[in-house]
CSV table of C-alpha atoms in Angstrom, one decimal:
chain,number,residue,atom,x,y,z
A,4,MET,CA,4.0,2.7,20.3
A,5,ALA,CA,4.9,1.6,16.7
A,6,ALA,CA,8.4,0.6,15.6
A,7,GLN,CA,9.1,-1.6,18.7
A,8,LEU,CA,12.7,-2.9,18.7
A,9,TYR,CA,11.5,-6.3,19.8
A,10,LYS,CA,8.6,-7.6,21.9
A,11,THR,CA,8.7,-9.3,25.3
A,12,GLU,CA,6.0,-10.5,27.6
A,13,SER,CA,6.7,-7.6,30.1
A,14,GLY,CA,7.1,-5.0,27.3
A,15,ARG,CA,10.6,-4.1,28.5
A,16,LEU,CA,13.9,-4.4,26.8
A,17,PHE,CA,15.6,-7.0,28.9
A,18,HIS,CA,19.1,-5.7,28.5
A,19,ALA,CA,18.4,-2.1,29.4
A,20,GLY,CA,16.9,-2.0,32.9
A,21,SER,CA,15.0,1.0,34.3
A,22,VAL,CA,16.1,4.4,33.3
A,23,ALA,CA,15.3,7.8,34.9
A,24,ILE,CA,16.0,10.9,32.8
A,25,ILE,CA,16.4,14.0,34.9
A,26,THR,CA,16.0,17.3,33.2
A,27,VAL,CA,18.2,20.2,34.4
A,28,GLY,CA,17.7,23.9,33.8
A,29,TYR,CA,16.5,26.2,36.5
A,30,LEU,CA,16.5,29.0,34.0
A,31,PRO,CA,13.1,28.8,32.2
A,32,ALA,CA,12.5,28.9,28.4
A,33,ARG,CA,15.5,26.7,27.7
A,34,GLY,CA,13.6,23.8,26.1
A,35,LYS,CA,13.2,21.3,28.9
A,36,THR,CA,9.6,20.6,28.3
A,37,HIS,CA,10.1,20.3,24.6
A,38,VAL,CA,13.0,17.8,25.1
A,39,SER,CA,10.9,15.8,27.6
A,40,ARG,CA,7.8,15.5,25.4
A,41,SER,CA,9.7,14.8,22.2
A,42,LEU,CA,11.9,12.2,23.8
A,43,CYS,CA,8.9,10.5,25.3
A,44,ARG,CA,7.2,10.4,21.9
A,45,TYR,CA,10.3,8.9,20.3
A,46,LEU,CA,10.8,6.2,23.0
A,47,ASP,CA,7.2,5.2,22.8
A,48,TRP,CA,7.6,4.9,19.0
A,49,VAL,CA,10.6,2.4,19.4
A,50,GLY,CA,8.5,0.4,21.8
A,51,VAL,CA,10.0,1.6,25.2
A,52,THR,CA,7.2,2.4,27.5
A,53,THR,CA,7.9,5.9,28.7
A,54,GLN,CA,6.2,8.5,30.8
A,55,VAL,CA,6.9,12.1,31.7
A,56,PHE,CA,6.6,13.1,35.3
A,57,SER,CA,6.3,16.9,35.1
A,58,VAL,CA,6.9,18.9,38.3
A,59,GLY,CA,5.0,21.8,36.7
A,60,VAL,CA,1.9,19.6,36.0
A,61,TYR,CA,2.1,18.2,39.5
A,62,ARG,CA,2.4,21.7,41.1
A,63,ARG,CA,-0.6,23.0,39.1
A,64,LYS,CA,-2.6,20.0,40.1
A,65,HIS,CA,-2.2,20.8,43.8
A,66,MET,CA,-1.7,24.6,43.7
A,67,GLY,CA,-3.8,25.5,40.7
A,68,ASN,CA,-2.9,27.7,37.7
A,69,ASN,CA,-1.9,31.3,37.7
A,70,VAL,CA,0.3,31.0,40.8
A,71,GLU,CA,1.7,34.3,42.0
A,72,SER,CA,5.1,35.1,40.4
A,73,THR,CA,6.6,35.5,43.9
A,74,THR,CA,6.2,31.8,44.3
A,75,PHE,CA,9.2,31.3,42.0
A,76,ASP,CA,11.4,33.9,43.8
A,77,PRO,CA,14.3,32.0,45.4
A,78,GLU,CA,14.2,34.6,48.2
A,79,ASN,CA,10.7,33.5,49.1
A,80,ALA,CA,11.4,30.6,51.6
A,81,GLU,CA,7.8,29.5,51.8
A,82,GLY,CA,7.5,29.4,48.0
A,83,VAL,CA,10.7,27.4,47.6
A,84,ALA,CA,9.5,24.9,50.3
A,85,GLN,CA,6.2,24.5,48.6
A,86,ARG,CA,7.7,23.8,45.1
A,87,LEU,CA,10.3,21.4,46.6
A,88,LYS,CA,7.6,19.5,48.4
A,89,TYR,CA,5.7,18.9,45.2
A,90,ALA,CA,8.8,18.1,43.3
A,91,ASP,CA,9.7,15.4,45.8
A,92,LEU,CA,6.2,14.0,45.7
A,93,CYS,CA,6.4,13.9,41.9
A,94,PHE,CA,9.8,12.2,42.0
A,95,ALA,CA,8.6,9.6,44.5
A,96,GLU,CA,5.6,8.8,42.2
A,97,MET,CA,8.0,8.4,39.3
A,98,VAL,CA,10.2,5.9,41.3
A,99,GLU,CA,7.2,3.8,42.3
A,100,TRP,CA,6.0,3.8,38.7
A,101,LEU,CA,9.4,2.3,37.6
A,102,LYS,CA,9.7,-0.1,40.5
A,103,ALA,CA,6.2,-1.4,39.8
A,104,GLY,CA,7.2,-2.3,36.2
A,105,LYS,CA,4.7,0.0,34.6
A,106,GLY,CA,7.3,1.3,32.2
A,107,GLN,CA,11.0,1.3,31.4
A,108,VAL,CA,11.9,5.0,31.1
A,109,ALA,CA,10.6,7.8,33.2
A,110,ILE,CA,11.4,11.5,32.5
A,111,PHE,CA,11.5,13.8,35.5
A,112,ASP,CA,10.8,17.2,34.0
A,113,GLY,CA,11.8,19.7,36.6
A,114,ASN,CA,14.5,22.3,37.3
A,115,ASN,CA,16.9,20.3,39.5
A,116,ALA,CA,19.1,23.4,39.6
A,117,THR,CA,21.8,22.7,42.2
A,118,GLU,CA,24.6,20.2,42.4
A,119,ALA,CA,23.3,19.1,45.9
A,120,ARG,CA,19.8,18.5,44.5
A,121,ARG,CA,21.1,16.4,41.6
A,122,LYS,CA,23.5,14.3,43.8
A,123,SER,CA,20.6,13.6,46.1
A,124,LEU,CA,18.4,12.4,43.2
A,125,TYR,CA,21.3,10.3,41.8
A,126,ASP,CA,21.9,8.5,45.1
A,127,ARG,CA,18.2,7.8,45.6
A,128,LEU,CA,17.9,6.3,42.1
A,129,LEU,CA,20.9,4.1,42.5
A,130,GLU,CA,19.5,2.7,45.8
A,131,ASP,CA,16.4,1.5,43.7
A,132,ASP,CA,18.7,0.0,40.9
A,133,ILE,CA,17.5,2.7,38.4
A,134,HIS,CA,19.9,4.1,35.9
A,135,PRO,CA,20.0,7.9,36.0
A,136,LEU,CA,20.7,10.2,33.0
A,137,PHE,CA,20.7,14.0,33.4
A,138,ILE,CA,19.9,16.2,30.4
A,139,GLU,CA,20.8,19.9,30.9
A,140,SER,CA,19.4,22.5,28.6
A,141,ILE,CA,21.7,25.5,28.2
A,142,CYS,CA,20.9,28.5,26.1
A,143,ASP,CA,23.1,31.6,26.0
A,144,LYS,CA,21.4,33.2,23.0
A,145,GLN,CA,18.8,35.6,24.2
A,146,GLU,CA,17.0,35.6,20.8
A,147,ILE,CA,16.3,31.9,21.2
A,148,VAL,CA,15.1,32.3,24.7
A,149,LEU,CA,12.7,35.1,23.7
A,150,ALA,CA,11.4,33.1,20.7
A,151,ASN,CA,10.8,30.2,23.0
A,152,ILE,CA,8.8,32.3,25.4
A,153,ARG,CA,6.7,33.8,22.6
A,154,ASN,CA,6.2,30.5,20.8
A,155,VAL,CA,5.9,28.1,23.7
A,156,LYS,CA,5.3,29.7,27.1
A,157,VAL,CA,2.3,31.7,26.0
A,158,LEU,CA,0.6,28.2,25.6
A,159,SER,CA,1.6,27.1,29.1
A,160,PRO,CA,-1.2,26.2,31.5
A,161,ASP,CA,0.4,28.7,33.9
A,162,TYR,CA,-0.8,31.5,31.6
A,163,ILE,CA,-4.3,30.6,30.6
A,164,GLY,CA,-6.2,33.8,29.8
A,165,TRP,CA,-3.0,36.0,29.7
A,166,GLU,CA,-2.1,38.4,27.0
A,167,ALA,CA,1.1,37.4,25.0
A,168,ASP,CA,3.0,40.5,26.0
A,169,ASP,CA,2.2,40.0,29.7
A,170,VAL,CA,3.4,36.5,29.5
A,171,VAL,CA,6.8,37.6,28.1
A,172,GLN,CA,7.2,40.2,30.8
A,173,ASP,CA,6.3,37.8,33.6
A,174,TYR,CA,8.5,35.1,32.3
A,175,LYS,CA,11.4,37.4,31.9
A,176,LYS,CA,11.0,38.3,35.6
A,177,ARG,CA,10.9,34.6,36.5
A,178,ILE,CA,14.2,34.1,34.7
A,179,GLU,CA,15.9,37.1,36.4
A,180,GLN,CA,14.8,35.8,39.8
A,181,GLN,CA,16.3,32.4,39.3
A,182,GLU,CA,19.6,33.2,37.5
A,183,SER,CA,21.5,33.8,40.8
A,184,VAL,CA,20.9,30.3,42.2
A,185,TYR,CA,21.4,28.1,39.2
A,186,GLU,CA,24.4,25.8,39.1
A,187,THR,CA,25.3,24.1,35.8
A,188,ILE,CA,26.4,20.4,36.0
A,189,ALA,CA,30.0,20.2,37.0
A,190,ASP,CA,30.2,16.8,38.7
A,191,THR,CA,31.8,14.5,36.1
A,192,LYS,CA,30.8,11.5,38.1
A,193,LEU,CA,27.2,11.9,36.9
A,194,PRO,CA,26.0,10.6,33.5
A,195,PHE,CA,24.8,13.6,31.6
A,196,VAL,CA,24.1,15.3,28.3
A,197,LYS,CA,24.4,19.0,27.9
A,198,LEU,CA,22.2,20.4,25.1
A,199,ILE,CA,23.6,23.8,24.2
A,200,ASN,CA,21.3,26.3,22.3
A,201,VAL,CA,18.7,23.6,21.5
A,202,GLY,CA,20.9,21.2,19.5
A,203,GLU,CA,23.7,23.5,18.3
A,204,ARG,CA,26.2,21.6,20.4
A,205,LEU,CA,26.1,18.5,22.7
A,206,ILE,CA,28.4,17.5,25.5
A,207,VAL,CA,28.1,13.9,26.6
A,208,ASN,CA,29.6,12.5,29.8
A,209,LYS,CA,29.6,8.8,31.1
A,210,VAL,CA,26.6,7.8,29.0
A,211,GLN,CA,26.6,4.0,28.8
A,212,GLY,CA,24.2,1.3,27.6
A,213,TYR,CA,22.3,0.7,24.5
A,214,LEU,CA,19.1,2.5,25.4
A,215,GLN,CA,21.0,5.6,26.7
A,216,SER,CA,23.0,5.7,23.4
A,217,ARG,CA,19.7,5.7,21.4
A,218,ILE,CA,18.5,8.6,23.5
A,219,VAL,CA,21.7,10.6,22.8
A,220,TYR,CA,21.4,9.9,19.1
A,221,TYR,CA,17.9,11.2,19.1
A,222,LEU,CA,18.9,14.4,21.0
A,223,MET,CA,21.6,15.0,18.4
A,224,ASN,CA,18.8,15.5,15.8
A,225,LEU,CA,16.4,17.5,18.0
A,226,HIS,CA,15.6,21.2,17.8
A,227,ASN,CA,12.7,23.4,18.8
A,228,GLN,CA,12.3,25.8,15.9
A,229,PRO,CA,8.7,26.1,14.7
A,230,ARG,CA,7.8,24.4,11.4
A,231,THR,CA,5.0,22.5,9.8
A,232,VAL,CA,4.9,19.0,8.3
A,233,TYR,CA,2.2,18.4,5.7
A,234,PHE,CA,0.9,14.9,4.8
A,235,ALA,CA,-0.8,14.3,1.4
A,236,ARG,CA,-1.7,11.2,-0.6
A,237,GLU,CA,-0.1,10.3,-4.0
A,238,GLY,CA,-2.4,10.8,-7.0
A,239,LYS,CA,-4.2,7.8,-8.5
A,240,SER,CA,-2.2,5.6,-10.9
A,241,LEU,CA,-3.3,3.8,-14.0
A,242,ASP,CA,-3.4,0.6,-12.0
A,243,GLU,CA,-3.9,1.2,-8.3
A,244,GLN,CA,-4.1,-2.6,-7.5
A,245,LEU,CA,-0.7,-3.6,-8.8
A,246,TYR,CA,2.3,-2.8,-6.6
A,247,LYS,CA,5.0,-4.4,-8.7
A,248,LYS,CA,3.8,-2.7,-11.9
A,249,ASP,CA,4.6,0.8,-10.6
A,250,ALA,CA,2.1,2.4,-13.0
A,251,ASP,CA,2.2,6.0,-14.1
A,252,LEU,CA,-0.4,8.5,-12.8
A,253,SER,CA,-3.8,8.5,-14.4
A,254,PRO,CA,-5.3,11.6,-15.9
A,255,GLU,CA,-7.2,12.0,-12.7
A,256,GLY,CA,-4.0,11.6,-10.7
A,257,LEU,CA,-2.3,14.3,-12.8
A,258,GLN,CA,-5.2,16.7,-12.1
A,259,TYR,CA,-4.9,15.9,-8.4
A,260,ALA,CA,-1.2,16.7,-8.4
A,261,GLU,CA,-1.8,20.1,-10.0
A,262,ARG,CA,-4.6,20.9,-7.6
A,263,LEU,CA,-2.5,19.9,-4.6
A,264,GLU,CA,0.4,22.1,-5.7
A,265,LYS,CA,-1.8,25.1,-6.3
A,266,PHE,CA,-3.7,24.6,-3.0
A,267,LEU,CA,-0.7,24.2,-0.8
A,268,LEU,CA,1.3,27.1,-2.2
A,269,ASP,CA,-1.7,29.4,-2.0
A,270,TYR,CA,-2.4,28.2,1.6
A,271,ARG,CA,1.3,28.9,2.7
A,272,ALA,CA,1.3,32.3,1.0
A,273,LYS,CA,-1.9,33.4,2.9
A,274,ARG,CA,-0.6,32.0,6.2
A,275,ALA,CA,2.7,33.9,5.8
A,276,LEU,CA,0.9,37.1,5.4
A,277,ALA,CA,-1.1,36.5,8.5
A,278,THR,CA,1.8,35.4,10.8
A,279,THR,CA,5.3,36.5,11.8
A,280,THR,CA,8.3,37.3,9.7
A,281,GLU,CA,9.9,34.1,11.0
A,282,MET,CA,7.1,32.1,9.4
A,283,GLU,CA,7.4,34.0,6.2
A,284,GLU,CA,11.0,32.9,5.8
A,285,LYS,CA,10.3,29.2,6.1
A,286,THR,CA,11.0,27.4,2.8
A,287,LEU,CA,9.2,24.3,1.7
A,288,SER,CA,10.6,21.0,0.5
A,289,VAL,CA,8.7,18.0,-0.8
A,290,TRP,CA,9.6,14.5,0.1
A,291,THR,CA,8.1,11.5,-1.7
A,292,SER,CA,8.8,7.8,-2.6
A,293,THR,CA,10.8,6.5,-5.5
A,294,GLN,CA,7.7,5.0,-7.1
A,295,LYS,CA,6.3,6.6,-10.2
A,296,LYS,CA,3.0,7.9,-8.6
A,297,GLY,CA,5.0,9.6,-5.9
A,298,ARG,CA,7.6,11.1,-8.1
A,299,GLN,CA,5.0,12.3,-10.7
A,300,THR,CA,2.7,13.8,-8.0
A,301,ALA,CA,5.7,15.7,-6.6
A,302,ALA,CA,7.0,16.8,-10.0
A,303,VAL,CA,4.6,19.7,-10.4
A,304,PHE,CA,6.3,21.5,-7.5
A,305,ILE,CA,9.6,21.7,-9.3
A,306,GLN,CA,8.2,24.3,-11.7
A,307,ASP,CA,7.8,26.6,-8.6
A,308,HIS,CA,11.4,26.0,-7.6
A,309,VAL,CA,10.5,23.8,-4.7
A,310,ALA,CA,13.1,21.2,-3.8
A,311,VAL,CA,11.8,17.6,-4.3
A,312,ARG,CA,13.6,14.7,-2.7
A,313,ASN,CA,12.9,11.0,-3.4
A,314,TYR,CA,13.3,8.4,-0.6
A,315,SER,CA,12.9,4.6,-1.2
A,316,VAL,CA,12.0,4.2,2.5
A,317,LEU,CA,8.8,6.2,1.7
A,318,ASN,CA,7.6,3.5,-0.7
A,319,GLN,CA,4.3,2.0,0.2
A,320,LEU,CA,3.9,-1.2,2.3
A,321,ASN,CA,4.8,-4.2,0.2
A,322,PRO,CA,1.7,-6.4,-0.1
A,323,GLY,CA,3.6,-9.6,-1.1
A,324,VAL,CA,1.3,-12.3,-2.4
A,325,LEU,CA,-1.7,-10.0,-2.1
A,326,ASP,CA,-0.4,-7.8,-5.0
A,327,GLY,CA,-3.3,-7.3,-7.4
A,328,LEU,CA,-5.9,-9.3,-5.5
A,329,THR,CA,-9.3,-8.0,-4.4
A,330,PRO,CA,-10.4,-8.5,-0.8
A,331,GLU,CA,-12.7,-11.3,-2.0
A,332,GLN,CA,-9.9,-13.1,-3.7
A,333,VAL,CA,-7.7,-12.7,-0.6
A,334,ASN,CA,-10.3,-14.3,1.6
A,335,GLU,CA,-10.8,-17.1,-0.8
A,336,LYS,CA,-7.0,-17.9,-1.4
A,337,TYR,CA,-5.6,-17.2,2.1
A,338,PRO,CA,-8.3,-17.8,4.7
A,339,ASP,CA,-5.8,-18.8,7.4
A,340,GLU,CA,-3.5,-15.8,6.8
A,341,VAL,CA,-6.6,-13.5,6.9
A,342,ASN,CA,-7.5,-14.8,10.3
A,343,ARG,CA,-4.0,-14.2,11.6
A,344,ALA,CA,-3.9,-10.7,10.2
A,345,LYS,CA,-7.2,-9.9,11.9
A,346,ALA,CA,-5.7,-11.1,15.2
A,347,GLU,CA,-2.6,-9.0,14.8
A,348,PRO,CA,-3.2,-6.4,12.0
A,349,TYR,CA,-0.1,-4.4,12.9
A,350,ARG,CA,2.5,-7.2,13.2
A,351,TYR,CA,1.3,-9.9,10.9
A,352,ARG,CA,2.9,-10.1,7.5
A,353,PHE,CA,1.4,-12.1,4.6
A,354,PRO,CA,3.9,-14.3,2.6
A,355,ARG,CA,6.6,-12.2,0.9
A,356,ALA,CA,5.0,-9.0,2.3
A,357,GLU,CA,5.8,-6.3,4.9
A,358,SER,CA,3.8,-5.8,8.1
A,359,TYR,CA,3.1,-2.4,9.4
A,360,HIS,CA,5.7,-3.0,12.0
A,361,ASP,CA,8.3,-3.6,9.2
A,362,LEU,CA,7.2,-0.4,7.6
A,363,ALA,CA,7.4,1.6,10.8
A,364,VAL,CA,11.0,0.3,11.4
A,365,ARG,CA,12.2,1.4,8.0
A,366,LEU,CA,10.6,4.8,8.4
A,367,GLU,CA,12.8,5.7,11.4
A,368,ALA,CA,15.4,7.3,9.1
A,369,VAL,CA,12.7,9.6,7.8
A,370,ILE,CA,11.6,10.4,11.3
A,371,MET,CA,15.1,11.4,12.3
A,372,GLU,CA,15.4,13.5,9.1
A,373,LEU,CA,12.1,15.2,10.1
A,374,GLU,CA,13.4,16.0,13.6
A,375,ARG,CA,16.5,17.6,12.0
A,376,GLU,CA,14.5,19.6,9.5
A,377,LYS,CA,14.0,23.3,10.4
A,378,ASN,CA,11.9,24.2,7.4
A,379,ASP,CA,8.4,23.1,6.2
A,380,VAL,CA,8.0,19.7,4.6
A,381,LEU,CA,5.3,18.2,2.5
A,382,ILE,CA,5.4,14.4,2.5
A,383,ILE,CA,3.5,12.9,-0.5
A,384,ALA,CA,3.2,9.1,0.1
A,385,HIS,CA,0.9,6.1,0.0
A,386,GLU,CA,-1.7,5.9,2.8
A,387,THR,CA,0.1,3.1,4.5
A,388,VAL,CA,3.2,5.3,5.0
A,389,LEU,CA,1.3,8.3,6.1
A,390,ARG,CA,-0.5,6.2,8.7
A,391,CYS,CA,2.7,5.3,10.4
A,392,LEU,CA,4.1,8.9,10.3
A,393,TYR,CA,0.9,10.3,11.6
A,394,ALA,CA,1.0,7.7,14.5
A,395,TYR,CA,4.5,8.9,15.4
A,396,PHE,CA,3.6,12.5,15.8
A,397,PHE,CA,0.4,11.8,17.8
A,398,ASP,CA,1.7,8.8,19.8
A,399,LEU,CA,-1.1,6.4,18.7
A,400,PRO,CA,-1.2,2.8,19.8
A,401,GLU,CA,-0.1,0.3,17.2
A,402,THR,CA,-3.6,-1.2,17.0
A,403,ASP,CA,-5.0,2.0,15.5
A,404,ILE,CA,-2.4,2.3,12.6
A,405,PRO,CA,-3.7,-0.2,10.0
A,406,SER,CA,-7.2,1.3,10.1
A,407,LEU,CA,-6.3,5.0,10.0
A,408,LYS,CA,-8.1,6.9,7.1
A,409,ILE,CA,-6.3,9.6,5.3
A,410,PRO,CA,-8.4,10.5,2.2
A,411,ARG,CA,-6.9,12.2,-0.9
A,412,LYS,CA,-9.3,15.1,-0.4
A,413,ASN,CA,-7.4,16.3,2.6
A,414,VAL,CA,-4.0,17.6,3.4
A,415,ILE,CA,-3.0,17.2,7.1
A,416,ALA,CA,-0.9,20.0,8.6
A,417,VAL,CA,1.1,18.9,11.7
A,418,THR,CA,2.9,21.5,13.8
A,419,PRO,CA,5.1,20.1,16.6
A,420,SER,CA,5.3,22.1,19.8
A,421,ALA,CA,6.5,21.6,23.4
A,422,TYR,CA,3.0,20.8,24.6
A,423,GLY,CA,2.2,18.3,21.9
A,424,CYS,CA,1.5,18.3,18.1
A,425,LYS,CA,-1.3,20.4,16.6
A,426,GLU,CA,-3.2,19.1,13.7
A,427,GLU,CA,-5.2,20.9,11.0
A,428,VAL,CA,-7.1,19.1,8.4
A,429,LEU,CA,-7.2,21.1,5.1
A,430,SER,CA,-9.7,20.2,2.4
A,431,ILE,CA,-8.3,20.5,-1.2
A,432,CYS,CA,-11.7,19.9,-2.8
A,433,THR,CA,-13.9,22.6,-4.3
A,434,ASP,CA,-17.2,23.4,-2.7
A,435,ALA,CA,-19.0,21.5,-5.4
A,436,GLU,CA,-16.9,18.3,-4.6
A,437,LYS,CA,-17.4,18.3,-0.9
């Protein structure tokens, strides 16, 4: 949790109530899990305590992995009954979680394939004063479905130890089995969002309320195409201590910028040769702040025809009255403020300064842009900014953000996926410097 909208004693937004998001899409490989996990990460970021209740996880917990493919055949009455039993138990656990006040939004990640099933869930939620919202994932482009199977389902816990080609064949069979019984949402009395071709088009029906509107806004920016986001520090400036001075890069900072550019372009070229054609076609853009050290660190990429974009929201955390002071001077001049900052390092702001919470709130525009972006991005920024963005992708608690270490010697490669973000820490130092 990071950019919380506001804080209450219960941790809940008082005007929103409890919300249950029900995913719909009996046909596999349509992006339901990706939507569930991504939405959970975003809602936690804005301070809304959210949890995913996955029917697949619940089933594997009780039935184990590598379940026979006939279990998913709708003609197999025993398999259908088993899966419905665990889906109902998972749903009941979700309702109890909400009723106990452990969170505000629960995401029920399952198929919920028929009108009768959805109407039943809707009525049960209303009985417990929980606001339902259905999200249906529809995909009529077979190339997207196949890419989703290859990029996502081969990593599913259902297929541990399987060869990729065998996963594809098994999953295609699972899709064929279930196509005959799936019913798209047609009941306009239900509040729903239809996601068509993973963000290509949205249909929204009877969505009301502030929190639900935020959810729709996020879904408008979401896609599931693979890409990588790189984090790198700005080079050192001639005066690192002074925020207002906005000094130029030092000679050492300029050398760092050139090394960063060469390292990252070489790394991406090698990776493209070792991966698929789809990855080779990914272009790179560089995003940085409007401060001199950010712009000058990124400028070296322009010579390689890489697009560089400057965002003021990527400027470092404003230190206010602490600008130019050493830690010893801060302790001497502002002992009371130092104690308050130690008690609440994420939320406390020194006079005329920003807190990490303030910084995280202004970074939401960048986060939405990152969710929309389908190509690779390198973000060059101050460590304070990278801490917040890193925390978003890995859903870190706010208390961890101010103390995160992101040294200049490393580039962090983050690859979002349906089952969480993957991280690779790349060293840009030579062997002699390590």
